[in-house]
Short mmCIF file of C-alpha atoms in Angstrom, two decimals:
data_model
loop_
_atom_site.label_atom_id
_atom_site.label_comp_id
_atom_site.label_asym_id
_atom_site.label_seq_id
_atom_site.Cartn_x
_atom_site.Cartn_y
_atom_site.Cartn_z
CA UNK A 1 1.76 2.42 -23.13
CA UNK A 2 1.80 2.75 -26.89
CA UNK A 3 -1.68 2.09 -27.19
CA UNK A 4 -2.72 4.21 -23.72
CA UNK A 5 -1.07 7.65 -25.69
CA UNK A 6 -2.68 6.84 -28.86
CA UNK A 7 -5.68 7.60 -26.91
CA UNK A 8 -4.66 10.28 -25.25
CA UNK A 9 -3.76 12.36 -28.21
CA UNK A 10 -6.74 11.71 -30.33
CA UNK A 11 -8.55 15.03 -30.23
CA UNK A 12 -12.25 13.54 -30.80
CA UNK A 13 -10.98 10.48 -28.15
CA UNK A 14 -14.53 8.91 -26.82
CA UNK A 15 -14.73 9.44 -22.27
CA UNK A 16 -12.33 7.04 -20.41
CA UNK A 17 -13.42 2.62 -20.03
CA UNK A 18 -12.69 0.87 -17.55
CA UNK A 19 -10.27 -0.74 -19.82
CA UNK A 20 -8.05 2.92 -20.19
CA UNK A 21 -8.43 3.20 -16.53
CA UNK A 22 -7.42 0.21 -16.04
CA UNK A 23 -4.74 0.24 -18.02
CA UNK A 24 -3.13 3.00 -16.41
CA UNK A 25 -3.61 1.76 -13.19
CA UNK A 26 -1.43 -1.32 -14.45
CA UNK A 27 1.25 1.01 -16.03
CA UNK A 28 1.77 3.15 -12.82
CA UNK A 29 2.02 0.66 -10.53
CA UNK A 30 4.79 -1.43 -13.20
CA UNK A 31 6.78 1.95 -13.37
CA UNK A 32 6.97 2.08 -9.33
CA UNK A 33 8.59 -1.65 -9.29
CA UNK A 34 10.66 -0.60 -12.70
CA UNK A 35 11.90 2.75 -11.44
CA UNK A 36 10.35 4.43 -14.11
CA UNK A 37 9.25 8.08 -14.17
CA UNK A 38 5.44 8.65 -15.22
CA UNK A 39 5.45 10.72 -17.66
CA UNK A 40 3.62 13.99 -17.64
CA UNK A 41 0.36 12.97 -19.91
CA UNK A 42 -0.37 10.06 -17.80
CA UNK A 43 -0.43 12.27 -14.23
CA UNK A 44 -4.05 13.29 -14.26
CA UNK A 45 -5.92 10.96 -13.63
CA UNK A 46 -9.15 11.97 -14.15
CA UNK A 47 -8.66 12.30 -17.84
CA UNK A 48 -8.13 8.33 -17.81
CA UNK A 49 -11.44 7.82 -15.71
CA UNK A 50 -10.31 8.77 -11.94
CA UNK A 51 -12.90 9.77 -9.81
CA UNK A 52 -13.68 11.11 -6.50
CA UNK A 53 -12.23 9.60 -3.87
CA UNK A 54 -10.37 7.20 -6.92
CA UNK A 55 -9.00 10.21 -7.67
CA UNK A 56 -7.54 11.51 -4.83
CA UNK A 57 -5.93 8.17 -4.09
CA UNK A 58 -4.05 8.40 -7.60
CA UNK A 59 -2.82 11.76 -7.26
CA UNK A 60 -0.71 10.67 -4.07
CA UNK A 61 -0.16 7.80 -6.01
CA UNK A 62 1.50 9.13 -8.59
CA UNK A 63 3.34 11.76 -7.02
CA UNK A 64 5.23 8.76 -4.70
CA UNK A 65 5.77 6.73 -7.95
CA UNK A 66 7.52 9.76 -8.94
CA UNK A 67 9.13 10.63 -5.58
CA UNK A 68 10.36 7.20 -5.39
CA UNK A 69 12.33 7.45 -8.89
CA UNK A 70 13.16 11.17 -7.84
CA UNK A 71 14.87 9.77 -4.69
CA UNK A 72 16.95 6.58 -6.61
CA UNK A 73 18.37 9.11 -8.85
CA UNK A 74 19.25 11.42 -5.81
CA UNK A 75 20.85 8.14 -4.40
CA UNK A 76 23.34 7.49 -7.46
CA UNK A 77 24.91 11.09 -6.96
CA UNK A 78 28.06 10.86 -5.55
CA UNK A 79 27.24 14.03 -2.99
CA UNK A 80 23.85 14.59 -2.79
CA UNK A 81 22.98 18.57 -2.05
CA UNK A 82 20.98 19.17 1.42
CA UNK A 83 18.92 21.30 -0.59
CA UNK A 84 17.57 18.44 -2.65
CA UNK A 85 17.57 16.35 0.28
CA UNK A 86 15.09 18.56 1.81
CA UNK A 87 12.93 18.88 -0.83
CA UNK A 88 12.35 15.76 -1.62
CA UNK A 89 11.72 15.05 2.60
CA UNK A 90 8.98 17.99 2.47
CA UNK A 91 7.72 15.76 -0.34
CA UNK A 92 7.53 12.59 1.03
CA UNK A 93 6.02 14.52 4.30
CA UNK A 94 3.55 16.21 2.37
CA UNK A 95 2.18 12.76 0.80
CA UNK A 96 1.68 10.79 3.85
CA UNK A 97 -0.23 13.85 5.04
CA UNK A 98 -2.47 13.77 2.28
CA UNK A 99 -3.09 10.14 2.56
CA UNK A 100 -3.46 10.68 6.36
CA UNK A 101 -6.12 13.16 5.43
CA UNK A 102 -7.87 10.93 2.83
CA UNK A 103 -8.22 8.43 5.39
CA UNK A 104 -10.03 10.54 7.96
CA UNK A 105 -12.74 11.07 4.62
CA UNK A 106 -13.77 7.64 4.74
CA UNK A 107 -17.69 7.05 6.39
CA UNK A 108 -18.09 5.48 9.34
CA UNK A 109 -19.60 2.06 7.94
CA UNK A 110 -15.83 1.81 6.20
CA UNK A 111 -14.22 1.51 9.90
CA UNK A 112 -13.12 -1.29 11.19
CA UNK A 113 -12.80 -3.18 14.88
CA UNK A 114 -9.67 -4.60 16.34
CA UNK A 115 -9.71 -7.64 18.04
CA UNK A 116 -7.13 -10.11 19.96
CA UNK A 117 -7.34 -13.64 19.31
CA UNK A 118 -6.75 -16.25 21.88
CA UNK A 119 -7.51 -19.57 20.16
CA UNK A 120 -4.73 -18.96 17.43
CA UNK A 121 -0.37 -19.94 17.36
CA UNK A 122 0.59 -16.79 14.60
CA UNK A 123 3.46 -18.62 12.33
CA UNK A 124 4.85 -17.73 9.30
CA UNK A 125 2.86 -19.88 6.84
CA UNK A 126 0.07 -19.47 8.75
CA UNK A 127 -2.95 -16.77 7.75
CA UNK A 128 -2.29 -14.67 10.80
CA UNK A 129 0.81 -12.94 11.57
CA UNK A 130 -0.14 -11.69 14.90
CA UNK A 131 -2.79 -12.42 17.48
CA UNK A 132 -4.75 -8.78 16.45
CA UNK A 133 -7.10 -8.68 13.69
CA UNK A 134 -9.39 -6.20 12.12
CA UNK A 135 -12.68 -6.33 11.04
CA UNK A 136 -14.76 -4.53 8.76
CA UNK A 137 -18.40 -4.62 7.43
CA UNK A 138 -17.27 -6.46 4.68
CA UNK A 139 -14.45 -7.46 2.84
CA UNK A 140 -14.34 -4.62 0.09
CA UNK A 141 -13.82 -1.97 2.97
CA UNK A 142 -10.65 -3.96 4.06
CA UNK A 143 -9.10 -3.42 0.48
CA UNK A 144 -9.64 -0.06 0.76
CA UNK A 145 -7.43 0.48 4.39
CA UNK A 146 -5.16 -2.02 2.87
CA UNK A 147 -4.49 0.14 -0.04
CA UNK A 148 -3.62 3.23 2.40
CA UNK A 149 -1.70 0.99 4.49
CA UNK A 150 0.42 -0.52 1.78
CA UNK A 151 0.33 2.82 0.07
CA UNK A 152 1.79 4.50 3.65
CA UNK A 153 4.58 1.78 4.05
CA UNK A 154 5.79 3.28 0.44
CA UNK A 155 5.72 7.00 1.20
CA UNK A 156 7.92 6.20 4.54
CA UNK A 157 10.04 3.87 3.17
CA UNK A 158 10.83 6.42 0.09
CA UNK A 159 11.07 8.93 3.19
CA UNK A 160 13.44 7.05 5.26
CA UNK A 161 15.99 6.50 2.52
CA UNK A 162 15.69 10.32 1.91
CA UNK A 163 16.79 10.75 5.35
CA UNK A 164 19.39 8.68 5.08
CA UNK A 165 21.50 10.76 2.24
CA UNK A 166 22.24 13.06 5.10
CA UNK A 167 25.43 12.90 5.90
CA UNK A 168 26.67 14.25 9.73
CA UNK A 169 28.88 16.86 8.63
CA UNK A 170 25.96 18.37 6.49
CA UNK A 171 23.75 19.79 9.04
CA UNK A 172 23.50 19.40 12.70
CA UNK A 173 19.68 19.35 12.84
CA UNK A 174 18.06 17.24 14.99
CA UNK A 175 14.63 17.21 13.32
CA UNK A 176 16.10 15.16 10.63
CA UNK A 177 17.23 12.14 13.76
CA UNK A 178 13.19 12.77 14.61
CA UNK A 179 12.02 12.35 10.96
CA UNK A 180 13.51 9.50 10.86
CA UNK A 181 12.09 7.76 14.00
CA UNK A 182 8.84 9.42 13.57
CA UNK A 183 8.79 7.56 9.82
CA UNK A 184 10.36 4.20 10.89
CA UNK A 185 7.58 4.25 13.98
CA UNK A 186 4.80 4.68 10.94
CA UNK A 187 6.05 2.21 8.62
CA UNK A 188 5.64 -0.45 11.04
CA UNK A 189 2.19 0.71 12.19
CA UNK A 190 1.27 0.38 8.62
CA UNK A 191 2.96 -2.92 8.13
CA UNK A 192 1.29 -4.36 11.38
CA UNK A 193 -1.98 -3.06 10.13
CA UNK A 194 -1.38 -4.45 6.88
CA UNK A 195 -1.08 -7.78 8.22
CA UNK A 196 -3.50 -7.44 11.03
CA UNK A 197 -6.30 -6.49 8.11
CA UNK A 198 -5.54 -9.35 5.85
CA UNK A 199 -7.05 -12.05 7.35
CA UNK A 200 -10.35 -10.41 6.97
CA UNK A 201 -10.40 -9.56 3.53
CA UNK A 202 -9.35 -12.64 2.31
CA UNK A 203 -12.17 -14.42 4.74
CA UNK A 204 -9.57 -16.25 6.99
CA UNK A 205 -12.17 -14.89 9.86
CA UNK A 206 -15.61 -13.79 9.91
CA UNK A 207 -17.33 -11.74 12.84
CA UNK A 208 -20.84 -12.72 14.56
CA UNK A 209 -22.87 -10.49 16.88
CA UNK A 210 -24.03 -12.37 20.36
CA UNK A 211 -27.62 -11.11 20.34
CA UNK A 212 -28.47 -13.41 23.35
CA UNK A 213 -25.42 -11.37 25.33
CA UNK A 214 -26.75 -7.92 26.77
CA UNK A 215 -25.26 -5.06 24.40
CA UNK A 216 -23.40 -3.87 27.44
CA UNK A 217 -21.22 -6.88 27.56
CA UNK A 218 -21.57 -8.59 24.27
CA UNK A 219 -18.15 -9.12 22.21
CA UNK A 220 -17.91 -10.36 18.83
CA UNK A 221 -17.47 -13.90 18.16
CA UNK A 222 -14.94 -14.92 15.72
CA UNK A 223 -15.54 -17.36 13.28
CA UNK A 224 -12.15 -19.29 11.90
CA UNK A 225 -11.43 -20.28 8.74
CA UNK A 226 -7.60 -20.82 8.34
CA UNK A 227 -7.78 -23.73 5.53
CA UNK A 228 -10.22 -22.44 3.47
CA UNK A 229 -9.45 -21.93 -0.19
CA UNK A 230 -9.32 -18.25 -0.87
CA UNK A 231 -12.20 -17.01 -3.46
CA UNK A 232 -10.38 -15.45 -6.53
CA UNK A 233 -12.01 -12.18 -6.63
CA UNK A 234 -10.71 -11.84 -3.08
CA UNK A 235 -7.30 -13.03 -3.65
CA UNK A 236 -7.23 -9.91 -6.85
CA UNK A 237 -8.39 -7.19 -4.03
CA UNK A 238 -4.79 -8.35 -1.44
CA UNK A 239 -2.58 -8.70 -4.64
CA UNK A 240 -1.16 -5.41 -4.91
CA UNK A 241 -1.25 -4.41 -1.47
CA UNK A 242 1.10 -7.46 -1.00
CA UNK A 243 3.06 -6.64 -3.64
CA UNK A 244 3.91 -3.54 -1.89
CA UNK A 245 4.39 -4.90 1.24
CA UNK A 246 6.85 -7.71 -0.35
CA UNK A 247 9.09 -5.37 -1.36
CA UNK A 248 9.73 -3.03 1.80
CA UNK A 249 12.77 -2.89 3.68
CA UNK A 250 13.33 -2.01 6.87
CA UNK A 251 10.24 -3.60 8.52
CA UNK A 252 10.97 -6.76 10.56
CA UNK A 253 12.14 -9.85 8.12
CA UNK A 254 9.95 -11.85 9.54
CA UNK A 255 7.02 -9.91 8.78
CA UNK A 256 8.37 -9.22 5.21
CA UNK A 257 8.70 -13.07 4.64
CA UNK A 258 5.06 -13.79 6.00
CA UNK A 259 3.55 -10.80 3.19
CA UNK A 260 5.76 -13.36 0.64
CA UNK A 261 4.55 -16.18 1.80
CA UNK A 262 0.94 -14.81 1.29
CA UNK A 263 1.42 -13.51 -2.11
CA UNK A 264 2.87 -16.33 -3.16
CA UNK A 265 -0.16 -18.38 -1.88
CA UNK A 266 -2.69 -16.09 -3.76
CA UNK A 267 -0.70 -16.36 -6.76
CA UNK A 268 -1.26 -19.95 -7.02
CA UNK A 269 -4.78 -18.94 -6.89
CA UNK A 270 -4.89 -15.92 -9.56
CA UNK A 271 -2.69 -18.15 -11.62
CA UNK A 272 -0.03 -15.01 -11.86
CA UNK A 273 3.32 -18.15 -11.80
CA UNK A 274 5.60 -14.88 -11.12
CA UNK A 275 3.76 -14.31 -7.21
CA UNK A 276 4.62 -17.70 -6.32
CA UNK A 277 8.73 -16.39 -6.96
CA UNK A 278 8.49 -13.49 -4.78
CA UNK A 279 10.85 -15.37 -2.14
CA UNK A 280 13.44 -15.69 -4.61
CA UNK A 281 16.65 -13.07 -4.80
CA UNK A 282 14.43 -11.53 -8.28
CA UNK A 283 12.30 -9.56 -6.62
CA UNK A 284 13.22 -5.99 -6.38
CA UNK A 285 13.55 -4.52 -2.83
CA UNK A 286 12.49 -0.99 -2.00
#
């Protein structure tokens, strides 16, 4: 960080690298799993390179690293105030909206096709979680929906255990009950879609078009390739998405011990030794 805000205060400083952007992508993301405020010279990102739809991503970003050590603090108080409580919930609200809406900006070649596969036992070392998969033009669109979907488990996770400083005798609202159902009910659709995009981005499957089938009735045909050794610049595109996912509470266990089991996998092939311990009792959980 030293070096990052020796940078940033040098008044003739040359435009933003890759390296500074870089750099600060590697320093927000280690002050979300540390607890650690970002401080206020580091928040806009397009002084440190951000841009376009880059940068919208890393202003929600940022504002749920923050939220996140916002909320931890609000959990060590012995009473927590309602008042605080809410603000913090219209923030957490606010963010998913805004990555809801960033979503809906994406072109239509970025979309992606569900399918149901019917050859395929899901288990929990296995590449697949589930029978549904996505698809996606190629492999660089999926780490773009998995960053949203990673990045949505985190904004309703944080949001949940806002919801759940509110003690009974502190308001008799019932919106708060449907908060927290309406988050809990979108943390999973993220998680499933985490896991059901996966596959595809780290070429577990590959989709071919039937062009002697009549377009009317032609389906996709899935290609498998379950034991395939995962390309490196693929396995750098799932890591932080399943970093996120590793670390999220109150989805299903088993589906939190399959995202370990694939980080762990791709850290044997990144070489990062500390993603193959992410089934130990070390790793922080959100």
């Amino acid at each position: 960080m030293a070096i990052l805000r020796f940078w940033y205060d040098n008044v003739n400083r040359s435009p933003a690298t890759t390296l500074i952007r870089d750099t600060r992508r590697g320093l927000i993301r280690s002050s979300l799993l540390r607890n650690i405020k970002i401080p206020d010279w580091m928040l806009d990102g397009s002084i440190f390179g951000e841009r376009d739809r880059e940068e919208d991503y890393d202003r929600i970003f940022v504002r749920t690293v923050n939220l996140q050590y916002a909320s931890a603090s609000l959990q060590h108080k012995e009473c927590p105030g309602i008042t605080e409580i809410e603000r913090l919930s219209n923030e957490a609200g606010e963010l998913d909206k805004a990555l809801q809406s960033w979503v809906t900006k994406f072109p239509d070649k970025w979309s992606y096709q569900r399918h149901i596969l019917k050859e395929i036992d899901p288990q929990p070392n296995t590449p697949f979680y589930s029978p549904v998969v996505y698809s996606y033009s190629c492999p660089g669109y999926a780490a773009i929906w998995n960053q949203s979907f990673a990045l949505g488990m985190l904004i309703n996770r944080i949001h949940l255990k806002i919801l759940g400083l509110i003690r009974l005798d502190q308001t008799a609202d019932s919106t708060f009950e449907a908060q927290r159902r309406a988050c809990a009910k979108r943390l999973r659709t993220m998680a499933d879609s985490l896991a059901s995009s996966l596959p595809f981005c780290l070429e577990k499957i590959s989709v071919v078009d039937d062009n002697l089938t009549p377009p009317s009735s032609r389906e996709p045909a899935i290609i498998f390739r379950p034991g395939g050794e995962i390309k490196p610049y693929l396995a750098v595109l799932a890591v932080w998405p399943l970093s996120v996912a590793s670390i999220i509470d109150g989805i299903d266990f088993g589906l939190r011990r399959w995202f370990q089991s694939q980080l762990a996998g791709i850290g044997k092939v990144t070489g990062e030794g500390v993603l193959e311990n992410v089934k130990t009792d070390e790793w922080v959980i959100l």
